[in-house]
Coordinates of C-alpha atoms and ligand atoms in Angstrom, one line a residue:
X1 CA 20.9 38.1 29.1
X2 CA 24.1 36.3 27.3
X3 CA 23.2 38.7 24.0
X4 CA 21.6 42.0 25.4
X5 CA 21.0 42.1 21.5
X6 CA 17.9 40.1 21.8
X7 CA 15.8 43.4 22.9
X8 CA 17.0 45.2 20.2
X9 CA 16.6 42.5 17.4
X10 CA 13.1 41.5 18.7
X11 CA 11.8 45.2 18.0
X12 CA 13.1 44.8 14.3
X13 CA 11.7 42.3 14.4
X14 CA 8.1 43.0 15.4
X15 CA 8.9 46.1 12.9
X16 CA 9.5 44.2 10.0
X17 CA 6.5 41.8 10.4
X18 CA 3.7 44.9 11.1
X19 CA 5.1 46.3 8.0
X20 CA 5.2 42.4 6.2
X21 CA 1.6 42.1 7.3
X22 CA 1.4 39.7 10.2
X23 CA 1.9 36.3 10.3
X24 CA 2.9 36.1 7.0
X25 CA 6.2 34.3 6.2
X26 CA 8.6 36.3 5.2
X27 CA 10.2 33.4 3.3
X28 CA 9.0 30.1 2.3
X29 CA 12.1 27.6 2.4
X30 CA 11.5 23.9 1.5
X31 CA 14.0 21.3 3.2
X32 CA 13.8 17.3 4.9
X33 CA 12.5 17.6 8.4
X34 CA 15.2 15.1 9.4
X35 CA 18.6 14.2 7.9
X36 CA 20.5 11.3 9.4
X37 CA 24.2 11.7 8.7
X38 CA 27.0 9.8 9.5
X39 CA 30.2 11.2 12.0
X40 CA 33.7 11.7 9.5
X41 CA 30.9 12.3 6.3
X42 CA 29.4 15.3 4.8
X43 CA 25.7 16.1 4.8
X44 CA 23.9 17.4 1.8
X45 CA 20.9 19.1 2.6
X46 CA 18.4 19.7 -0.3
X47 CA 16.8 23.0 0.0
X48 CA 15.1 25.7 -1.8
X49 CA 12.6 28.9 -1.3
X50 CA 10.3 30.9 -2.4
X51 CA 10.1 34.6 -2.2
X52 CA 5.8 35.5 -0.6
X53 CA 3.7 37.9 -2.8
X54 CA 3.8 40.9 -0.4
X55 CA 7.7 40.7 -0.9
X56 CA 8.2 40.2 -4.5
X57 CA 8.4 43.8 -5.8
X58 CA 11.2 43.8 -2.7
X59 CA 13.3 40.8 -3.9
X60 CA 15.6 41.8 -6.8
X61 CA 16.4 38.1 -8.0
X62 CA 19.3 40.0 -10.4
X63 CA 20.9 40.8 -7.0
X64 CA 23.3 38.0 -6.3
X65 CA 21.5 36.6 -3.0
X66 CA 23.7 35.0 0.1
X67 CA 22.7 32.2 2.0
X68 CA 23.0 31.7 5.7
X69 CA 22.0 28.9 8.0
X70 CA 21.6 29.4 11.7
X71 CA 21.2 26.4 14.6
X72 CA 18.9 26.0 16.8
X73 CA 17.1 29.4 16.9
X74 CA 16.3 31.4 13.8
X75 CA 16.9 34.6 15.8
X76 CA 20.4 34.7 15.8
X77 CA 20.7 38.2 16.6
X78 CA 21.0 36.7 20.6
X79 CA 23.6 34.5 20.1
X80 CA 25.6 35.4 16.5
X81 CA 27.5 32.0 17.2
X82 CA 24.2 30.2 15.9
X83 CA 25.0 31.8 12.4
X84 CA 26.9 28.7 11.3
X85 CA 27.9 29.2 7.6
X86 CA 27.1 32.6 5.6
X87 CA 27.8 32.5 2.0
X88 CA 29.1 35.9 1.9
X89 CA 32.0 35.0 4.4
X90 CA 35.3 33.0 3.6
X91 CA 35.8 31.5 6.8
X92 CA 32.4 29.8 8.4
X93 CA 32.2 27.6 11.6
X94 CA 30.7 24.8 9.1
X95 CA 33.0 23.9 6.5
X96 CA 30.2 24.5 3.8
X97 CA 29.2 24.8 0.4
X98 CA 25.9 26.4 -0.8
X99 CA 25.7 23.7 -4.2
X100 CA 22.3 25.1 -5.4
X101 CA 22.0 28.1 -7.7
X102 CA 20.7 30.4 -5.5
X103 CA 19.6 32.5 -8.5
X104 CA 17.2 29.5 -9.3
X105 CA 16.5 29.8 -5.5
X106 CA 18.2 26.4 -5.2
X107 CA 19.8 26.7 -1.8
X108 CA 21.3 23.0 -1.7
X109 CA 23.8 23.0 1.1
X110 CA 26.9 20.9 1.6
X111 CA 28.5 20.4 5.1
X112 CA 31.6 18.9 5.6
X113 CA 33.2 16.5 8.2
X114 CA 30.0 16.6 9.9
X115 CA 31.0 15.8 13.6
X116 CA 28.1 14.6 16.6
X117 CA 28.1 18.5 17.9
X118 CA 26.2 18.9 14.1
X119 CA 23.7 17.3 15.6
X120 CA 20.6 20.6 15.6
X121 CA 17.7 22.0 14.2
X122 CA 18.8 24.1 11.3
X123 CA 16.9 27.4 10.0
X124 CA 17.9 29.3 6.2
X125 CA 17.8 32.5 5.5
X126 CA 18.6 35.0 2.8
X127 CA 20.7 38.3 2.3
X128 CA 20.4 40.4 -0.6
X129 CA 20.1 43.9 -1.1
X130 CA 17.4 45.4 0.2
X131 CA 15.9 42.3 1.1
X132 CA 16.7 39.9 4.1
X133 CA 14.4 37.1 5.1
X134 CA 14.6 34.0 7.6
X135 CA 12.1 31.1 7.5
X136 CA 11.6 30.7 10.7
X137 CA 8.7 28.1 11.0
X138 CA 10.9 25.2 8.7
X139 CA 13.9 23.6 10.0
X140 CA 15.6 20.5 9.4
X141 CA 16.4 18.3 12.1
X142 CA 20.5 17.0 11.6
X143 CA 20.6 13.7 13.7
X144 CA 24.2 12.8 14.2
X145 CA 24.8 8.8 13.9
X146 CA 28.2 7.2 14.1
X147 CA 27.4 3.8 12.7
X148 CA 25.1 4.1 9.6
X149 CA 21.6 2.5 10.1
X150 CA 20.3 -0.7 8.4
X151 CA 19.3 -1.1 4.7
X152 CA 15.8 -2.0 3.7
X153 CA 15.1 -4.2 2.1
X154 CA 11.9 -4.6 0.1
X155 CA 10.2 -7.7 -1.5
X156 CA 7.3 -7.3 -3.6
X157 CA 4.3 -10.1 -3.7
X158 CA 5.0 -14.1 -3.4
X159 CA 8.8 -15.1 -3.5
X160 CA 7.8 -18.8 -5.8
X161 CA 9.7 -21.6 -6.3
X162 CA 10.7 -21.7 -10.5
X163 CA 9.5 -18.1 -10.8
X164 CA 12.4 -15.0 -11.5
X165 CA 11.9 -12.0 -8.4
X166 CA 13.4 -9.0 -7.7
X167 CA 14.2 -7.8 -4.3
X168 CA 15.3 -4.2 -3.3
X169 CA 17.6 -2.9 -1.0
X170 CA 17.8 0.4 -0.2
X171 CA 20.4 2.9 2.0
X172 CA 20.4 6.3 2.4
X173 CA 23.0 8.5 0.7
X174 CA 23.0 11.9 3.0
X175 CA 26.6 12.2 1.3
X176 CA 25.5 11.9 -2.1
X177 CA 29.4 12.9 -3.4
X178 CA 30.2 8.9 -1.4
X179 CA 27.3 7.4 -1.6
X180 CA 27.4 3.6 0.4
X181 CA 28.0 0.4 -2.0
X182 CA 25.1 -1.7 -1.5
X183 CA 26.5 -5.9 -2.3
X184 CA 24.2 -8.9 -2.0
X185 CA 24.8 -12.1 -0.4
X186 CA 22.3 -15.3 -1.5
X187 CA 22.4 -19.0 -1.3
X188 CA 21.7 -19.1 -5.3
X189 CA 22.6 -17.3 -8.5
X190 CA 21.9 -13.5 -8.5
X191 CA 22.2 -10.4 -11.1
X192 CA 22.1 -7.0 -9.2
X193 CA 21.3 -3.3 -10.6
X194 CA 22.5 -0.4 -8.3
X195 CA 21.5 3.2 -9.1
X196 CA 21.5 6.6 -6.9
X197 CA 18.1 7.8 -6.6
X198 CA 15.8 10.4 -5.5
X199 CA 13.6 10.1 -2.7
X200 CA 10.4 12.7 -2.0
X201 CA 11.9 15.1 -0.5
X202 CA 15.2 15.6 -2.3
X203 CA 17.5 13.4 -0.2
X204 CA 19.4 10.6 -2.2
X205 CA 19.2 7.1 -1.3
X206 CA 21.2 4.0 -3.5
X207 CA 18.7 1.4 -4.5
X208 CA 20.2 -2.2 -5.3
X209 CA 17.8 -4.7 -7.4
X210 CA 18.7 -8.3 -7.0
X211 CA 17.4 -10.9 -9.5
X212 CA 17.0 -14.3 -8.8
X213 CA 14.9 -17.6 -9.4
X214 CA 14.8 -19.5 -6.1
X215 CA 14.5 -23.0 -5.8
X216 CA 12.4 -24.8 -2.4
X217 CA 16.3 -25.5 -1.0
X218 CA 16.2 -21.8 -0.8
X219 CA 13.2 -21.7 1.6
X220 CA 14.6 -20.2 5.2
X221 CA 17.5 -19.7 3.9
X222 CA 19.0 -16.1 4.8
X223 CA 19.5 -12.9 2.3
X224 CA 21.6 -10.2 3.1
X225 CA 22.1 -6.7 1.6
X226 CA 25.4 -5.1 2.8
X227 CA 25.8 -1.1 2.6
X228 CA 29.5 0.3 2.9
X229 CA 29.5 3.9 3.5
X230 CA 33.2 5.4 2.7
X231 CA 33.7 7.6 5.2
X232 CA 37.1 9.5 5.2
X233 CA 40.0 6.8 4.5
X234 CA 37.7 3.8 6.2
X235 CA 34.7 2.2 5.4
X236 CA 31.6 1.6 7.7
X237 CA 29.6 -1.3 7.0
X238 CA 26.1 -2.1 8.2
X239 CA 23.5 -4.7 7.1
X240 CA 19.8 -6.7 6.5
X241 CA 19.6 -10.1 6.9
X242 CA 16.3 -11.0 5.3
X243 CA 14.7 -14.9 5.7
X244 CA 13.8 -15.8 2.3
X245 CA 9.7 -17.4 2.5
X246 CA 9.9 -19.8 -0.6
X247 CA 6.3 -20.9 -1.3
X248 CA 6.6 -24.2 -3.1
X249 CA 4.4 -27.6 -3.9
X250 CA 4.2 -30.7 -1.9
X251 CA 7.7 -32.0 -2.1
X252 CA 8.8 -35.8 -0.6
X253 CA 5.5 -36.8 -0.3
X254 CA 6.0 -40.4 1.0
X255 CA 3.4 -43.2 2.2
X256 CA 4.1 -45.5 5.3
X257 CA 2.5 -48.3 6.9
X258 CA 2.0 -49.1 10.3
X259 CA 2.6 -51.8 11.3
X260 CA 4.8 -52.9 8.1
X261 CA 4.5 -56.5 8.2
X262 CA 1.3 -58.4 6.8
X263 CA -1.8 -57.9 9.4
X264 CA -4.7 -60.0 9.7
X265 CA -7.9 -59.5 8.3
X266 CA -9.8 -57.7 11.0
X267 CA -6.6 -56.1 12.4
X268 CA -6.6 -52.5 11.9
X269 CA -4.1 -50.8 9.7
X270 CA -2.9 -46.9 9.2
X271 CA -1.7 -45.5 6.1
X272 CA 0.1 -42.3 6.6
X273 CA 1.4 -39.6 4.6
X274 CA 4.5 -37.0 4.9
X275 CA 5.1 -34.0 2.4
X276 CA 6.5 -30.6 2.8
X277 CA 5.2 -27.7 1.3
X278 CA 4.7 -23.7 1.3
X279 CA 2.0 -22.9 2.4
X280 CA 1.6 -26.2 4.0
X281 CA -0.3 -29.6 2.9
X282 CA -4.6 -28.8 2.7
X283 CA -5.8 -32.4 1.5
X284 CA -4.2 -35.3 1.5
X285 CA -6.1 -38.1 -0.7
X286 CA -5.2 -42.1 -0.4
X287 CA -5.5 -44.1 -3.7
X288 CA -5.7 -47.8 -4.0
X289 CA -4.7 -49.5 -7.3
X290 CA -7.5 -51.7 -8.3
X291 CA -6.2 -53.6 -11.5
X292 CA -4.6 -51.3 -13.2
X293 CA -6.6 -47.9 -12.0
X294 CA -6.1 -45.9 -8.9
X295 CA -9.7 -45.6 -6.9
X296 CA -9.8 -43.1 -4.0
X297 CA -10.5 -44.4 -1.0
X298 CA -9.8 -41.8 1.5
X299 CA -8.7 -38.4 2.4
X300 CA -6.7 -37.2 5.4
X301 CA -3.2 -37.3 6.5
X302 CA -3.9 -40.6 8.2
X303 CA -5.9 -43.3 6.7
X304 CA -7.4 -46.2 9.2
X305 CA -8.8 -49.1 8.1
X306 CA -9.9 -52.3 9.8
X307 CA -8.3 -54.9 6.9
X308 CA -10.9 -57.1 5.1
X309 CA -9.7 -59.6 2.6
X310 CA -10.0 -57.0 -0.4
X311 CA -7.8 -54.1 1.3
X312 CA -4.6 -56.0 0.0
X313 CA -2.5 -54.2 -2.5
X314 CA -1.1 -51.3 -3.5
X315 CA -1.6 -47.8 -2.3
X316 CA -0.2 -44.1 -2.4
X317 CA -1.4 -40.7 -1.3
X318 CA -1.4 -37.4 -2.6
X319 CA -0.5 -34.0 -1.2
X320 CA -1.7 -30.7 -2.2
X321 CA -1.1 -27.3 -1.5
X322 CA -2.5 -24.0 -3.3
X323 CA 0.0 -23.9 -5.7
X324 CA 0.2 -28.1 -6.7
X325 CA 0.0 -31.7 -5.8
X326 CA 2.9 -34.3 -4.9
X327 CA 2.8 -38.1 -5.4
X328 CA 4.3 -40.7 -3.0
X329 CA 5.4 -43.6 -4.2
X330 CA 3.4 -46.6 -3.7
X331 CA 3.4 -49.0 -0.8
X332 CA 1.8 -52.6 -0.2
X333 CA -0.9 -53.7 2.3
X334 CA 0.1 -57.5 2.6
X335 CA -2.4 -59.4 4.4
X336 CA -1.8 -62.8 6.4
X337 CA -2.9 -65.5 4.9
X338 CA -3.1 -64.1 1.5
X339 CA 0.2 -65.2 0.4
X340 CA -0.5 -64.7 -3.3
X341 CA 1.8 -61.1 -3.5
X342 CA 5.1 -63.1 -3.9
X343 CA 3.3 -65.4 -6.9
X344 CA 2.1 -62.7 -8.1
X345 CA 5.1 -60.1 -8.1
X346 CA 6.6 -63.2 -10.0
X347 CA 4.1 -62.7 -12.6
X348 CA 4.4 -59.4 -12.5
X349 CA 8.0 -59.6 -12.9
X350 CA 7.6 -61.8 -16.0
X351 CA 5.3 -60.0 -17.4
X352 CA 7.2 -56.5 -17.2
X353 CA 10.3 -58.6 -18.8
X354 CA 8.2 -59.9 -21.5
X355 CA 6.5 -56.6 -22.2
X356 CA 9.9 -54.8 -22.4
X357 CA 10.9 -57.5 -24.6
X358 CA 8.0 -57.0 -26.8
X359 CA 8.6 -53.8 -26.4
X360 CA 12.6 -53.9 -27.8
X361 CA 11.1 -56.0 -30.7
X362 CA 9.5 -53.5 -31.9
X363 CA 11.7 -51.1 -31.1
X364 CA 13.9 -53.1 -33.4
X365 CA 11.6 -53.9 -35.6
X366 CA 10.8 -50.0 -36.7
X367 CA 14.6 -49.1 -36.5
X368 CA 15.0 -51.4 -39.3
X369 CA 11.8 -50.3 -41.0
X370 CA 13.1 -47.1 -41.0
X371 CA 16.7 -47.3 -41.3
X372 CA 17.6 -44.4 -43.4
X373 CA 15.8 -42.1 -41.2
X374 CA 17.4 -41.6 -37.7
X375 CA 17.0 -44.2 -34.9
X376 CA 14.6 -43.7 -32.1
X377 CA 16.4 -42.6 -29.3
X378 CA 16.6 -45.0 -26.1
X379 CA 14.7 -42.1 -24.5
X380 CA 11.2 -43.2 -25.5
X381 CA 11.9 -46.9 -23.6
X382 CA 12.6 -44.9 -20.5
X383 CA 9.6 -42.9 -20.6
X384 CA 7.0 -46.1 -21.4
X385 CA 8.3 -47.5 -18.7
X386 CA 8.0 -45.0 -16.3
X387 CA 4.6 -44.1 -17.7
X388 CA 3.6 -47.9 -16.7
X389 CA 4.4 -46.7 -12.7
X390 CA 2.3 -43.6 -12.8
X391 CA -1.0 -44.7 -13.1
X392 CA -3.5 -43.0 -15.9
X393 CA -5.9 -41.2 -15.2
X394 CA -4.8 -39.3 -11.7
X395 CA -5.8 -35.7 -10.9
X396 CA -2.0 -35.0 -10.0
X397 CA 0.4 -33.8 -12.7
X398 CA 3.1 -32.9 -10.6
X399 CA 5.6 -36.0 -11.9
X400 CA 8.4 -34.2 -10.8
X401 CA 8.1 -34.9 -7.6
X402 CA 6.9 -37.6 -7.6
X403 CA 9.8 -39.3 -9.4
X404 CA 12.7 -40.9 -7.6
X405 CA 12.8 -44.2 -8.3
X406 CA 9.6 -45.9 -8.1
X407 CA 11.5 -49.3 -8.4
Ligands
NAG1 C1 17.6 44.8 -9.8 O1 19.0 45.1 -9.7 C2 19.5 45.5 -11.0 C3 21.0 45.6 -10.8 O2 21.3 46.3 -9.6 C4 18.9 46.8 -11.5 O3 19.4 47.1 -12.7 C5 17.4 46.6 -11.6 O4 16.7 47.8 -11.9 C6 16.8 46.0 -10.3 N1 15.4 45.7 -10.5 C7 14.4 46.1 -9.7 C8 13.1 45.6 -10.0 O5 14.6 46.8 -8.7
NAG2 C1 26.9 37.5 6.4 O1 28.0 38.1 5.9 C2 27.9 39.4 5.4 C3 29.2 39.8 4.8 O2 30.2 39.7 5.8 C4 27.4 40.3 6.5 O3 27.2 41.6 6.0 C5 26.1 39.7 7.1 O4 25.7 40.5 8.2 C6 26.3 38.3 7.5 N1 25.1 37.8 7.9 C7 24.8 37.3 9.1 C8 23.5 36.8 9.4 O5 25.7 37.2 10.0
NAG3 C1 19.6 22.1 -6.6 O1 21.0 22.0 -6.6 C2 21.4 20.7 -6.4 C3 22.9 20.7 -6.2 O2 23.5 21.4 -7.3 C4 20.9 19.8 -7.5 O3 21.4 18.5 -7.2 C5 19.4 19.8 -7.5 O4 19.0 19.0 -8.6 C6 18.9 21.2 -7.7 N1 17.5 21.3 -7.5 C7 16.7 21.7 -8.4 C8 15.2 21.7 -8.0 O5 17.1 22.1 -9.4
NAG4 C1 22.4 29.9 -12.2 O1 21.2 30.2 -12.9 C2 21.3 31.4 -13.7 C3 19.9 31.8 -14.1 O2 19.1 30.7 -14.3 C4 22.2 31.2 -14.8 O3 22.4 32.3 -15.6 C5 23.6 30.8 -14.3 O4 24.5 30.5 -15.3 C6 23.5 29.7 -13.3 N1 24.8 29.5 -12.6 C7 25.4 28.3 -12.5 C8 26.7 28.3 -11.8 O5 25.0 27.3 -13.1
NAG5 C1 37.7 17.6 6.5 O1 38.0 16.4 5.9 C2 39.0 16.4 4.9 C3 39.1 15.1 4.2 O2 37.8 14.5 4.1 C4 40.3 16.9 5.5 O3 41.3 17.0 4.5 C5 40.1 18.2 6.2 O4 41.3 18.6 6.9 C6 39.0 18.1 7.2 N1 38.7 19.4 7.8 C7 38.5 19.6 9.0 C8 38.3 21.0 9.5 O5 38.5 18.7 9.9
NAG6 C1 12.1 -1.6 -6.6 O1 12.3 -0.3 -7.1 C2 11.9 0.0 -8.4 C3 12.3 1.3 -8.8 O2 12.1 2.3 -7.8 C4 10.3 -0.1 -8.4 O3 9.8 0.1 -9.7 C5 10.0 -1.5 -7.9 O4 8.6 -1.6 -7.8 C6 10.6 -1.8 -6.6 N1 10.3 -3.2 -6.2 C7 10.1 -3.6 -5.0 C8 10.0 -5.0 -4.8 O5 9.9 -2.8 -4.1
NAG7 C1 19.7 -16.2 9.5 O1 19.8 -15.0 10.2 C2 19.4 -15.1 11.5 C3 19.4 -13.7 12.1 O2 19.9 -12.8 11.3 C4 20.3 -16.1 12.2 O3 19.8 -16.2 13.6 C5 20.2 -17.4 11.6 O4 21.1 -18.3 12.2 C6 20.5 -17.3 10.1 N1 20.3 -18.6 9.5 C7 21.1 -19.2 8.7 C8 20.7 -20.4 8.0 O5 22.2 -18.7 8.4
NAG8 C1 36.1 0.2 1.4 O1 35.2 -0.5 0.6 C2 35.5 -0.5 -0.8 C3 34.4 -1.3 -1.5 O2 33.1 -0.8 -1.1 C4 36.8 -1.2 -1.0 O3 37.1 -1.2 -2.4 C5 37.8 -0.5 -0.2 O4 39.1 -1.2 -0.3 C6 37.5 -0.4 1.3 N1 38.4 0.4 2.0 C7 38.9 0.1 3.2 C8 39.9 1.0 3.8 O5 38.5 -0.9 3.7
NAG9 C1 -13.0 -54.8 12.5 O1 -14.4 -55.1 12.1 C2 -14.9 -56.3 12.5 C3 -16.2 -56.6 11.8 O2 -16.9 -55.4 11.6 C4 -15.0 -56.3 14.1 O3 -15.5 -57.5 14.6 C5 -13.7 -56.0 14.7 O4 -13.8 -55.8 16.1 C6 -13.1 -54.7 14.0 N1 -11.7 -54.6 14.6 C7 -11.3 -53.4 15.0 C8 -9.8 -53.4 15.5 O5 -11.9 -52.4 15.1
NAG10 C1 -3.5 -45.9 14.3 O1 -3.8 -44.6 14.6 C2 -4.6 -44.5 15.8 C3 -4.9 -43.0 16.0 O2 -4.7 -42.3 14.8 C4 -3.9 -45.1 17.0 O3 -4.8 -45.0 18.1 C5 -3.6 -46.5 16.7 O4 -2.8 -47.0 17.7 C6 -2.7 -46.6 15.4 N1 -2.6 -48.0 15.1 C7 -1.4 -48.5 14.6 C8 -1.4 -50.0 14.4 O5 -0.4 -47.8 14.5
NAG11 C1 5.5 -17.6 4.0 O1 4.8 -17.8 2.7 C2 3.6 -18.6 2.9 C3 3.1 -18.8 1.5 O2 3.1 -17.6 0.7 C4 2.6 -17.9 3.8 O3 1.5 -18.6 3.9 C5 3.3 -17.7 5.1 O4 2.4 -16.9 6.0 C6 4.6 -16.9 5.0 N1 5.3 -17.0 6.3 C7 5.9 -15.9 6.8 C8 6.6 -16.1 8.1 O5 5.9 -14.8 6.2

């Protein structure tokens, strides 16, 4: 009705495909389905096409071939305002450039300050002599956005406490000539690799890899990956914010007793233990030091007991996760009545002294043995005596942890 045309093209048309054979394509072009392009930007869409068998002796590829793109409706002949950029013409309603060599049937099209009125279904065609050919059964969908969307970002496998991982980030590049500039921002030390890359079906996307190590501070601690997309003389930014899931052993694994004062025999008692891990605490395990060897006497978070005379002492527990174990420092059961622990801490006391002394002799003792070779560094003390706090013999390794000051 608007393009009394449409009659007239229609019967080419139906023409030209009886004598095609029908129903077969009288061009195969290969494009995105969907392009997501940002407002003030240009759009590169990655095409190319194939000329079908019954049309080859027609196609003279020696010919130099024009391109033309048409919205909405491949048959144009309707409404020529649909024909939005012909190669052949100097002045197009797209400000466009055909970047493909259309020789290698590389129709790769560049539209400029894409506005929101871009946003169509787009149809190719070609124009050479004698040949002229629209796909019209592939299009690609332009989707007009004026803020750019979210990166993505990608983690692969277990993010571990100690243990280097790489994390990518990803934003599309529909403007591959200003493609966005992808920056990190984590709570620890980072090295980042960006490179423009080429996704499945031809479109470019800029792919950021961040290196790290994390530590367990890091767990829930926020990641972001920030794309800025130059877009005329501004920039538009967009983001990820990703919540880092450190897995990591049993850390501040600590013992308490309740209640904390010496208890009657008879009375009953609980032991309790507190750790923090990723993924959380599966056994905890109580240890009593008997003499100078830790038995275990119970597993559980909690440990009740109703006191008998030889409950008093020392105890600690023991966390564990699927990765390790953590150690809680040792706490005392005093019982009532029993009033030995303060004689005995004396001797204990003493005892340490006299064994550090002993210990210094000989420390001294081989330093002058062996005077012309280097001294034995004050290092070795340190570590006996700690050794004499964590008890031999223990299915937890994880010292580390266990550590801070076991007085
Ligand atoms: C293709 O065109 C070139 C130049 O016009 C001509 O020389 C050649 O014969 C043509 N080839 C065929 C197969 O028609
Ligand atoms: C493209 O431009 C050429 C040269 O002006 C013209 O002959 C041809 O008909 C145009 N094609 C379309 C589809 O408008
Ligand atoms: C087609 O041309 C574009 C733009 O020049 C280029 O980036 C792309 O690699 C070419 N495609 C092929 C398949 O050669
Ligand atoms: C396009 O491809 C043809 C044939 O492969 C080649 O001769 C020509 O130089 C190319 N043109 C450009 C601009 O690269
Ligand atoms: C397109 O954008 C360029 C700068 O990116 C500008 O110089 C030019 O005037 C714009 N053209 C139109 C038609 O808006
Ligand atoms: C990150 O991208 C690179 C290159 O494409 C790939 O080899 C690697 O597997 C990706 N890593 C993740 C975590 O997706
Ligand atoms: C992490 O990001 C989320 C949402 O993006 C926010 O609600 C939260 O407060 C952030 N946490 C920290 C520690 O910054
Ligand atoms: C745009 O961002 C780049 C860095 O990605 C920066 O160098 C430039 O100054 C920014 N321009 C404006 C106008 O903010
Ligand atoms: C503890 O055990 C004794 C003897 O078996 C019993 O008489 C007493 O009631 C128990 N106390 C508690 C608090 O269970
Ligand atoms: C010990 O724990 C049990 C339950 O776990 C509770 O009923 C009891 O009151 C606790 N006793 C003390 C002395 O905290
Ligand atoms: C965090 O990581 C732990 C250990 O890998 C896993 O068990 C847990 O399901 C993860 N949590 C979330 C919210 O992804």
């Amino acid at each position: 009705m608007a393009c009394p045309e449409n009659m007239f093209f229609l019967i080419v048309l139906f023409m030209s495909g009886v004598l095609a054979g029908f129903g077969q394509p009288d061009l195969i072009a290969t494009m995105p389905r969907r392009l997501d392009v940002l407002t003030g930007s240009c759009v590169q869409i990655p095409c190319s096409f194939e000329i079908p068998d019954q049309h080859k002796n027609t196609f003279n590829s020696t010919i130099s071939t024009s391109g033309v793109w048409t919205k909405e409706d491949p048959h144009f002949g309707k409404c020529p305002e649909n024909v939005i950029f012909n190669s052949s013409e100097t002045v197009n309603i797209y400000q466009g450039k055909i970047t493909g060599n259309m020789s290698q049937k590389n129709c790769t099209t560049v539209f400029f300050n894409v506005t929101t009125n871009y946003a169509n279904k787009y149809y190719f065609r070609i124009e050479s002599q004698p040949f002229r050919a629209t796909d019209t059964d592939t299009f690609v969908h332009i989707v007009v956005r004026d803020l750019p969307s979210s990166p993505i970002i990608n983690v692969s496998g277990e993010v571990r406490e100690g243990t280097p991982v790489s994390l990518n980030c990803s934003a599309i590049a529909p403007c591959p000539e200003h493609p966005p500039e992808l920056t990190w921002t984590l709570p620890t030390q980072f090295t980042t690799e960006n490179q423009l890359q080429e996704n499945p079906d031809q479109t470019k996307s800029v792919l950021s890899t961040v290196t790290f190590t994390p530590s367990y501070l890091n767990h829930k601690m926020n990641i972001t990956c920030t794309a800025v997309y130059p877009v005329g003389t501004s920039n538009k930014t967009t983001q990820h914010t990703m919540m880092l899931n450190v897995s990591f052993s049993p850390k501040d694994t600590s013992a308490s007793i309740s209640p904390a004062d010496p208890v009657l025999v008879g009375s009953c008692v609980n032991l309790t233990c507190s750790s923090t891990a990723n993924p959380p605490v599966t056994t905890f395990t109580w240890f009593q030091i008997c003499g100078d060897k830790p038995m275990q006497v119970a597993s559980g978070q909690s440990y009740s007991l109703n006191v008998t005379v030889g409950d008093g002492g020392l105890y600690y527990c023991e966390a564990r996760n699927s990765h390790d174990c953590g150690k809680s420092k040792e706490v005392q059961l005093d019982i009532k009545g029993q009033e030995e622990p303060v004689n005995a801490k004396v001797f204990e006391i003493v005892g340490k002294t006299l064994g550090l002394l002993f210990l210094f002799s000989l420390i001294v003792f081989f330093a002058w043995r062996r005077r012309t070779s280097r001294l034995p560094s004050g290092f070795d003390m340190t570590d006996r005596s700690q050794g004499q706090n964590s008890p031999p013999g223990t299915v937890c390794s994880n010292q580390a942890t266990v550590g801070r000051g076991n007085q």
